[in-house]
Amino acid sequence: MINANLSQFLDTGWFNEATLYYKGYIYWCEGYWDKTKEKPIHFFVYRFPAKVVDEIYFERIHTDESFKYIFEVWGYGEDDVKEKFLKAKIFEGKSFWEVEKELAWLDE
């Protein structure tokens, strides 16, 4: 993982409004608890075009039409949801593990 500690990302970063960059797109990840639901953890990913500035920050180049909700999952626990996220083919048809070395963890 570029710009980041993989262990830290897998521990907490993936769930806490992570901003990832991969091949011209930002993947914005967020999760939260909703204890009123049967499966109380909700996690989702949005994707939009962007360009990297200084290898750490990014500039949004999206319109409302290009901002896409591309992944959503509800789960019983964080481990359950994280496993589904890591295996999902979110990144141009590839999983997190297939692109991990090319993903950059960015700051807005």
mmCIF file of N, CA and C in Angstrom:
data_model
loop_
_atom_site.group_PDB
_atom_site.id
_atom_site.type_symbol
_atom_site.label_atom_id
_atom_site.label_comp_id
_atom_site.label_asym_id
_atom_site.label_seq_id
_atom_site.Cartn_x
_atom_site.Cartn_y
_atom_site.Cartn_z
ATOM 1 N N MET A 1 0.848 -1.172 0.000
ATOM 2 C CA MET A 1 0.000 0.000 0.000
ATOM 3 C C MET A 1 0.893 1.234 0.000
ATOM 4 N N ILE A 2 0.598 2.159 -0.899
ATOM 5 C CA ILE A 2 1.386 3.379 -1.051
ATOM 6 C C ILE A 2 0.939 4.403 -0.003
ATOM 7 N N ASN A 3 1.877 5.125 0.564
ATOM 8 C CA ASN A 3 1.629 6.193 1.552
ATOM 9 C C ASN A 3 1.050 5.689 2.859
ATOM 10 N N ALA A 4 1.124 4.409 3.149
ATOM 11 C CA ALA A 4 0.420 3.936 4.338
ATOM 12 C C ALA A 4 1.050 2.684 4.902
ATOM 13 N N ASN A 5 0.674 2.426 6.129
ATOM 14 C CA ASN A 5 1.032 1.196 6.802
ATOM 15 C C ASN A 5 -0.139 0.235 6.616
ATOM 16 N N LEU A 6 0.085 -0.865 5.930
ATOM 17 C CA LEU A 6 -0.978 -1.815 5.633
ATOM 18 C C LEU A 6 -1.653 -2.332 6.897
ATOM 19 N N SER A 7 -0.871 -2.617 7.919
ATOM 20 C CA SER A 7 -1.448 -3.110 9.173
ATOM 21 C C SER A 7 -2.384 -2.085 9.801
ATOM 22 N N GLN A 8 -1.989 -0.818 9.780
ATOM 23 C CA GLN A 8 -2.845 0.231 10.335
ATOM 24 C C GLN A 8 -4.132 0.357 9.529
ATOM 25 N N PHE A 9 -4.016 0.297 8.204
ATOM 26 C CA PHE A 9 -5.213 0.383 7.364
ATOM 27 C C PHE A 9 -6.169 -0.765 7.671
ATOM 28 N N LEU A 10 -5.652 -1.973 7.765
ATOM 29 C CA LEU A 10 -6.494 -3.136 8.028
ATOM 30 C C LEU A 10 -7.057 -3.128 9.445
ATOM 31 N N ASP A 11 -6.355 -2.484 10.368
ATOM 32 C CA ASP A 11 -6.829 -2.419 11.749
ATOM 33 C C ASP A 11 -7.991 -1.441 11.894
ATOM 34 N N THR A 12 -7.814 -0.217 11.419
ATOM 35 C CA THR A 12 -8.852 0.801 11.629
ATOM 36 C C THR A 12 -9.159 1.644 10.401
ATOM 37 N N GLY A 13 -8.189 1.849 9.538
ATOM 38 C CA GLY A 13 -8.340 2.795 8.434
ATOM 39 C C GLY A 13 -9.445 2.487 7.452
ATOM 40 N N TRP A 14 -9.631 1.233 7.127
ATOM 41 C CA TRP A 14 -10.621 0.851 6.116
ATOM 42 C C TRP A 14 -12.027 1.297 6.506
ATOM 43 N N PHE A 15 -12.331 1.355 7.805
ATOM 44 C CA PHE A 15 -13.676 1.627 8.311
ATOM 45 C C PHE A 15 -13.910 3.109 8.603
ATOM 46 N N ASN A 16 -12.853 3.876 8.725
ATOM 47 C CA ASN A 16 -12.939 5.258 9.216
ATOM 48 C C ASN A 16 -12.707 6.295 8.121
ATOM 49 N N GLU A 17 -13.592 6.346 7.163
ATOM 50 C CA GLU A 17 -13.525 7.335 6.086
ATOM 51 C C GLU A 17 -12.189 7.308 5.348
ATOM 52 N N ALA A 18 -11.779 6.153 4.903
ATOM 53 C CA ALA A 18 -10.538 6.017 4.151
ATOM 54 C C ALA A 18 -10.722 6.532 2.732
ATOM 55 N N THR A 19 -9.707 7.198 2.232
ATOM 56 C CA THR A 19 -9.695 7.680 0.861
ATOM 57 C C THR A 19 -8.565 6.961 0.136
ATOM 58 N N LEU A 20 -8.932 6.129 -0.825
ATOM 59 C CA LEU A 20 -7.955 5.348 -1.582
ATOM 60 C C LEU A 20 -7.904 5.846 -3.024
ATOM 61 N N TYR A 21 -6.729 5.767 -3.641
ATOM 62 C CA TYR A 21 -6.568 6.137 -5.041
ATOM 63 C C TYR A 21 -6.076 4.920 -5.809
ATOM 64 N N TYR A 22 -6.728 4.682 -6.962
ATOM 65 C CA TYR A 22 -6.300 3.585 -7.829
ATOM 66 C C TYR A 22 -6.649 3.922 -9.275
ATOM 67 N N LYS A 23 -5.633 4.041 -10.107
ATOM 68 C CA LYS A 23 -5.773 4.232 -11.549
ATOM 69 C C LYS A 23 -6.785 5.304 -11.945
ATOM 70 N N GLY A 24 -6.606 6.509 -11.404
ATOM 71 C CA GLY A 24 -7.422 7.643 -11.820
ATOM 72 C C GLY A 24 -8.730 7.820 -11.069
ATOM 73 N N TYR A 25 -8.963 6.982 -10.060
ATOM 74 C CA TYR A 25 -10.205 7.078 -9.297
ATOM 75 C C TYR A 25 -9.936 7.126 -7.795
ATOM 76 N N ILE A 26 -10.785 7.861 -7.115
ATOM 77 C CA ILE A 26 -10.827 7.850 -5.661
ATOM 78 C C ILE A 26 -11.896 6.865 -5.234
ATOM 79 N N TYR A 27 -11.556 6.066 -4.252
ATOM 80 C CA TYR A 27 -12.497 5.132 -3.631
ATOM 81 C C TYR A 27 -12.628 5.580 -2.183
ATOM 82 N N TRP A 28 -13.772 6.156 -1.857
ATOM 83 C CA TRP A 28 -13.998 6.677 -0.522
ATOM 84 C C TRP A 28 -14.788 5.652 0.275
ATOM 85 N N CYS A 29 -14.200 5.150 1.349
ATOM 86 C CA CYS A 29 -14.756 4.057 2.145
ATOM 87 C C CYS A 29 -15.195 4.580 3.512
ATOM 88 N N GLU A 30 -16.360 4.120 3.945
ATOM 89 C CA GLU A 30 -16.829 4.521 5.273
ATOM 90 C C GLU A 30 -17.737 3.443 5.845
ATOM 91 N N GLY A 31 -17.685 3.309 7.157
ATOM 92 C CA GLY A 31 -18.558 2.381 7.852
ATOM 93 C C GLY A 31 -19.121 3.008 9.107
ATOM 94 N N TYR A 32 -20.236 2.456 9.568
ATOM 95 C CA TYR A 32 -20.816 2.934 10.815
ATOM 96 C C TYR A 32 -21.698 1.853 11.418
ATOM 97 N N TRP A 33 -22.024 2.024 12.693
ATOM 98 C CA TRP A 33 -22.898 1.109 13.429
ATOM 99 C C TRP A 33 -24.308 1.673 13.444
ATOM 100 N N ASP A 34 -25.303 0.814 13.236
ATOM 101 C CA ASP A 34 -26.709 1.174 13.390
ATOM 102 C C ASP A 34 -27.352 0.050 14.201
ATOM 103 N N LYS A 35 -27.370 0.216 15.498
ATOM 104 C CA LYS A 35 -27.810 -0.856 16.393
ATOM 105 C C LYS A 35 -29.299 -1.164 16.291
ATOM 106 N N THR A 36 -30.040 -0.397 15.486
ATOM 107 C CA THR A 36 -31.462 -0.692 15.288
ATOM 108 C C THR A 36 -31.666 -1.764 14.214
ATOM 109 N N LYS A 37 -30.600 -2.118 13.492
ATOM 110 C CA LYS A 37 -30.684 -3.100 12.400
ATOM 111 C C LYS A 37 -30.300 -4.489 12.888
ATOM 112 N N GLU A 38 -30.822 -5.514 12.197
ATOM 113 C CA GLU A 38 -30.453 -6.896 12.518
ATOM 114 C C GLU A 38 -28.948 -7.101 12.319
ATOM 115 N N LYS A 39 -28.446 -6.616 11.185
ATOM 116 C CA LYS A 39 -27.004 -6.616 10.926
ATOM 117 C C LYS A 39 -26.552 -5.172 11.154
ATOM 118 N N PRO A 40 -25.951 -4.880 12.299
ATOM 119 C CA PRO A 40 -25.752 -3.488 12.714
ATOM 120 C C PRO A 40 -24.608 -2.715 12.065
ATOM 121 N N ILE A 41 -23.751 -3.358 11.311
ATOM 122 C CA ILE A 41 -22.635 -2.627 10.710
ATOM 123 C C ILE A 41 -22.906 -2.401 9.226
ATOM 124 N N HIS A 42 -22.798 -1.132 8.827
ATOM 125 C CA HIS A 42 -22.989 -0.749 7.430
ATOM 126 C C HIS A 42 -21.669 -0.195 6.911
ATOM 127 N N PHE A 43 -21.236 -0.684 5.746
ATOM 128 C CA PHE A 43 -19.995 -0.228 5.129
ATOM 129 C C PHE A 43 -20.272 -0.010 3.648
ATOM 130 N N PHE A 44 -19.714 1.077 3.104
ATOM 131 C CA PHE A 44 -19.950 1.371 1.690
ATOM 132 C C PHE A 44 -18.745 2.062 1.074
ATOM 133 N N VAL A 45 -18.712 2.055 -0.265
ATOM 134 C CA VAL A 45 -17.622 2.673 -1.021
ATOM 135 C C VAL A 45 -18.226 3.494 -2.159
ATOM 136 N N TYR A 46 -17.773 4.744 -2.281
ATOM 137 C CA TYR A 46 -18.089 5.608 -3.415
ATOM 138 C C TYR A 46 -16.854 5.690 -4.298
ATOM 139 N N ARG A 47 -17.061 5.933 -5.595
ATOM 140 C CA ARG A 47 -15.930 6.082 -6.515
ATOM 141 C C ARG A 47 -16.169 7.306 -7.389
ATOM 142 N N PHE A 48 -15.102 8.070 -7.632
ATOM 143 C CA PHE A 48 -15.191 9.203 -8.548
ATOM 144 C C PHE A 48 -13.806 9.506 -9.124
ATOM 145 N N PRO A 49 -13.764 10.101 -10.319
ATOM 146 C CA PRO A 49 -12.485 10.445 -10.935
ATOM 147 C C PRO A 49 -11.757 11.518 -10.133
ATOM 148 N N ALA A 50 -10.437 11.412 -10.125
ATOM 149 C CA ALA A 50 -9.613 12.398 -9.417
ATOM 150 C C ALA A 50 -8.179 12.294 -9.899
ATOM 151 N N LYS A 51 -7.409 13.307 -9.550
ATOM 152 C CA LYS A 51 -5.974 13.221 -9.836
ATOM 153 C C LYS A 51 -5.220 13.462 -8.536
ATOM 154 N N VAL A 52 -4.073 12.830 -8.425
ATOM 155 C CA VAL A 52 -3.248 12.939 -7.225
ATOM 156 C C VAL A 52 -2.391 14.198 -7.327
ATOM 157 N N VAL A 53 -2.276 14.885 -6.204
ATOM 158 C CA VAL A 53 -1.425 16.070 -6.102
ATOM 159 C C VAL A 53 -0.383 15.762 -5.033
ATOM 160 N N ASP A 54 0.885 15.842 -5.377
ATOM 161 C CA ASP A 54 1.983 15.626 -4.430
ATOM 162 C C ASP A 54 1.976 14.237 -3.786
ATOM 163 N N GLU A 55 1.450 13.243 -4.431
ATOM 164 C CA GLU A 55 1.428 11.846 -3.984
ATOM 165 C C GLU A 55 0.744 11.626 -2.638
ATOM 166 N N ILE A 56 0.131 12.635 -2.052
ATOM 167 C CA ILE A 56 -0.551 12.487 -0.774
ATOM 168 C C ILE A 56 -1.984 12.998 -0.867
ATOM 169 N N TYR A 57 -2.157 14.144 -1.473
ATOM 170 C CA TYR A 57 -3.469 14.767 -1.570
ATOM 171 C C TYR A 57 -4.038 14.567 -2.970
ATOM 172 N N PHE A 58 -5.341 14.791 -3.112
ATOM 173 C CA PHE A 58 -5.950 14.627 -4.417
ATOM 174 C C PHE A 58 -6.847 15.803 -4.742
ATOM 175 N N GLU A 59 -7.134 15.943 -6.029
ATOM 176 C CA GLU A 59 -8.042 16.969 -6.504
ATOM 177 C C GLU A 59 -9.228 16.275 -7.157
ATOM 178 N N ARG A 60 -10.423 16.617 -6.706
ATOM 179 C CA ARG A 60 -11.628 16.018 -7.283
ATOM 180 C C ARG A 60 -11.855 16.583 -8.679
ATOM 181 N N ILE A 61 -12.156 15.715 -9.616
ATOM 182 C CA ILE A 61 -12.490 16.161 -10.971
ATOM 183 C C ILE A 61 -13.813 15.531 -11.395
ATOM 184 N N HIS A 62 -14.668 15.313 -10.427
ATOM 185 C CA HIS A 62 -15.922 14.617 -10.715
ATOM 186 C C HIS A 62 -17.101 15.566 -10.854
ATOM 187 N N THR A 63 -18.133 15.032 -11.467
ATOM 188 C CA THR A 63 -19.427 15.698 -11.529
ATOM 189 C C THR A 63 -20.405 14.808 -10.768
ATOM 190 N N ASP A 64 -21.607 15.274 -10.571
ATOM 191 C CA ASP A 64 -22.597 14.447 -9.885
ATOM 192 C C ASP A 64 -22.820 13.116 -10.600
ATOM 193 N N GLU A 65 -22.729 13.132 -11.920
ATOM 194 C CA GLU A 65 -22.939 11.907 -12.700
ATOM 195 C C GLU A 65 -21.808 10.898 -12.533
ATOM 196 N N SER A 66 -20.603 11.371 -12.241
ATOM 197 C CA SER A 66 -19.457 10.458 -12.130
ATOM 198 C C SER A 66 -19.251 9.925 -10.719
ATOM 199 N N PHE A 67 -19.964 10.470 -9.754
ATOM 200 C CA PHE A 67 -19.857 10.041 -8.358
ATOM 201 C C PHE A 67 -20.733 8.805 -8.187
ATOM 202 N N LYS A 68 -20.119 7.626 -8.039
ATOM 203 C CA LYS A 68 -20.869 6.370 -8.023
ATOM 204 C C LYS A 68 -20.739 5.628 -6.699
ATOM 205 N N TYR A 69 -21.874 5.134 -6.265
ATOM 206 C CA TYR A 69 -21.967 4.280 -5.077
ATOM 207 C C TYR A 69 -21.727 2.865 -5.596
ATOM 208 N N ILE A 70 -20.548 2.263 -5.321
ATOM 209 C CA ILE A 70 -20.205 1.013 -6.002
ATOM 210 C C ILE A 70 -20.187 -0.234 -5.120
ATOM 211 N N PHE A 71 -20.253 -0.050 -3.804
ATOM 212 C CA PHE A 71 -20.214 -1.224 -2.928
ATOM 213 C C PHE A 71 -20.931 -0.902 -1.629
ATOM 214 N N GLU A 72 -21.707 -1.867 -1.150
ATOM 215 C CA GLU A 72 -22.403 -1.712 0.120
ATOM 216 C C GLU A 72 -22.583 -3.090 0.741
ATOM 217 N N VAL A 73 -22.402 -3.147 2.050
ATOM 218 C CA VAL A 73 -22.603 -4.405 2.765
ATOM 219 C C VAL A 73 -23.057 -4.100 4.196
ATOM 220 N N TRP A 74 -23.941 -4.938 4.704
ATOM 221 C CA TRP A 74 -24.347 -4.923 6.110
ATOM 222 C C TRP A 74 -23.808 -6.193 6.741
ATOM 223 N N GLY A 75 -23.368 -6.121 7.977
ATOM 224 C CA GLY A 75 -22.823 -7.302 8.632
ATOM 225 C C GLY A 75 -23.062 -7.322 10.117
ATOM 226 N N TYR A 76 -22.764 -8.479 10.705
ATOM 227 C CA TYR A 76 -22.938 -8.673 12.144
ATOM 228 C C TYR A 76 -21.787 -8.117 12.958
ATOM 229 N N GLY A 77 -20.605 -8.040 12.358
ATOM 230 C CA GLY A 77 -19.424 -7.551 13.063
ATOM 231 C C GLY A 77 -18.423 -6.967 12.083
ATOM 232 N N GLU A 78 -17.456 -6.230 12.601
ATOM 233 C CA GLU A 78 -16.459 -5.592 11.736
ATOM 234 C C GLU A 78 -15.644 -6.605 10.945
ATOM 235 N N ASP A 79 -15.297 -7.732 11.553
ATOM 236 C CA ASP A 79 -14.509 -8.738 10.838
ATOM 237 C C ASP A 79 -15.274 -9.294 9.640
ATOM 238 N N ASP A 80 -16.566 -9.534 9.815
ATOM 239 C CA ASP A 80 -17.428 -10.022 8.739
ATOM 240 C C ASP A 80 -17.464 -9.029 7.581
ATOM 241 N N VAL A 81 -17.680 -7.761 7.890
ATOM 242 C CA VAL A 81 -17.772 -6.720 6.868
ATOM 243 C C VAL A 81 -16.423 -6.505 6.196
ATOM 244 N N LYS A 82 -15.349 -6.487 6.994
ATOM 245 C CA LYS A 82 -14.008 -6.281 6.426
ATOM 246 C C LYS A 82 -13.655 -7.402 5.455
ATOM 247 N N GLU A 83 -13.963 -8.628 5.795
ATOM 248 C CA GLU A 83 -13.670 -9.751 4.906
ATOM 249 C C GLU A 83 -14.402 -9.594 3.573
ATOM 250 N N LYS A 84 -15.658 -9.179 3.622
ATOM 251 C CA LYS A 84 -16.433 -8.975 2.386
ATOM 252 C C LYS A 84 -15.841 -7.846 1.554
ATOM 253 N N PHE A 85 -15.434 -6.758 2.201
ATOM 254 C CA PHE A 85 -14.801 -5.637 1.499
ATOM 255 C C PHE A 85 -13.502 -6.076 0.825
ATOM 256 N N LEU A 86 -12.645 -6.787 1.539
ATOM 257 C CA LEU A 86 -11.350 -7.190 0.993
ATOM 258 C C LEU A 86 -11.468 -8.159 -0.174
ATOM 259 N N LYS A 87 -12.548 -8.921 -0.227
ATOM 260 C CA LYS A 87 -12.749 -9.901 -1.302
ATOM 261 C C LYS A 87 -13.543 -9.362 -2.485
ATOM 262 N N ALA A 88 -14.290 -8.282 -2.288
ATOM 263 C CA ALA A 88 -15.143 -7.741 -3.344
ATOM 264 C C ALA A 88 -14.301 -7.212 -4.508
ATOM 265 N N LYS A 89 -14.814 -7.338 -5.702
ATOM 266 C CA LYS A 89 -14.119 -6.889 -6.928
ATOM 267 C C LYS A 89 -14.446 -5.418 -7.196
ATOM 268 N N ILE A 90 -14.013 -4.552 -6.304
ATOM 269 C CA ILE A 90 -14.345 -3.131 -6.329
ATOM 270 C C ILE A 90 -13.430 -2.325 -7.251
ATOM 271 N N PHE A 91 -12.170 -2.676 -7.308
ATOM 272 C CA PHE A 91 -11.153 -1.872 -7.972
ATOM 273 C C PHE A 91 -10.944 -2.334 -9.411
ATOM 274 N N GLU A 92 -11.768 -1.776 -10.309
ATOM 275 C CA GLU A 92 -11.680 -2.137 -11.728
ATOM 276 C C GLU A 92 -11.779 -3.648 -11.922
ATOM 277 N N GLY A 93 -12.683 -4.283 -11.197
ATOM 278 C CA GLY A 93 -12.898 -5.716 -11.313
ATOM 279 C C GLY A 93 -11.904 -6.571 -10.540
ATOM 280 N N LYS A 94 -11.127 -5.936 -9.669
ATOM 281 C CA LYS A 94 -10.138 -6.662 -8.870
ATOM 282 C C LYS A 94 -10.415 -6.441 -7.385
ATOM 283 N N SER A 95 -9.968 -7.387 -6.572
ATOM 284 C CA SER A 95 -10.146 -7.265 -5.126
ATOM 285 C C SER A 95 -9.047 -6.394 -4.519
ATOM 286 N N PHE A 96 -9.244 -6.010 -3.272
ATOM 287 C CA PHE A 96 -8.242 -5.250 -2.526
ATOM 288 C C PHE A 96 -6.892 -5.950 -2.591
ATOM 289 N N TRP A 97 -6.863 -7.247 -2.341
ATOM 290 C CA TRP A 97 -5.597 -7.979 -2.305
ATOM 291 C C TRP A 97 -4.933 -8.053 -3.664
ATOM 292 N N GLU A 98 -5.701 -8.001 -4.738
ATOM 293 C CA GLU A 98 -5.116 -8.032 -6.080
ATOM 294 C C GLU A 98 -4.453 -6.709 -6.455
ATOM 295 N N VAL A 99 -4.854 -5.606 -5.823
ATOM 296 C CA VAL A 99 -4.300 -4.289 -6.160
ATOM 297 C C VAL A 99 -3.615 -3.604 -4.983
ATOM 298 N N GLU A 100 -3.493 -4.281 -3.874
ATOM 299 C CA GLU A 100 -3.002 -3.668 -2.637
ATOM 300 C C GLU A 100 -1.702 -2.886 -2.822
ATOM 301 N N LYS A 101 -0.760 -3.392 -3.585
ATOM 302 C CA LYS A 101 0.531 -2.722 -3.760
ATOM 303 C C LYS A 101 0.422 -1.471 -4.638
ATOM 304 N N GLU A 102 -0.698 -1.328 -5.373
ATOM 305 C CA GLU A 102 -0.919 -0.164 -6.237
ATOM 306 C C GLU A 102 -1.861 0.867 -5.623
ATOM 307 N N LEU A 103 -2.513 0.535 -4.523
ATOM 308 C CA LEU A 103 -3.439 1.450 -3.863
ATOM 309 C C LEU A 103 -2.685 2.486 -3.048
ATOM 310 N N ALA A 104 -3.122 3.730 -3.143
ATOM 311 C CA ALA A 104 -2.565 4.797 -2.304
ATOM 312 C C ALA A 104 -3.628 5.227 -1.307
ATOM 313 N N TRP A 105 -3.246 5.337 -0.054
ATOM 314 C CA TRP A 105 -4.132 5.834 1.000
ATOM 315 C C TRP A 105 -3.854 7.319 1.109
ATOM 316 N N LEU A 106 -4.834 8.165 0.802
ATOM 317 C CA LEU A 106 -4.640 9.604 0.675
ATOM 318 C C LEU A 106 -5.333 10.388 1.774
ATOM 319 N N ASP A 107 -4.948 11.649 1.867
ATOM 320 C CA ASP A 107 -5.622 12.630 2.717
ATOM 321 C C ASP A 107 -6.295 13.640 1.792
ATOM 322 N N GLU A 108 -7.472 14.139 2.226
ATOM 323 C CA GLU A 108 -8.127 15.201 1.440
ATOM 324 C C GLU A 108 -7.471 16.523 1.749
#
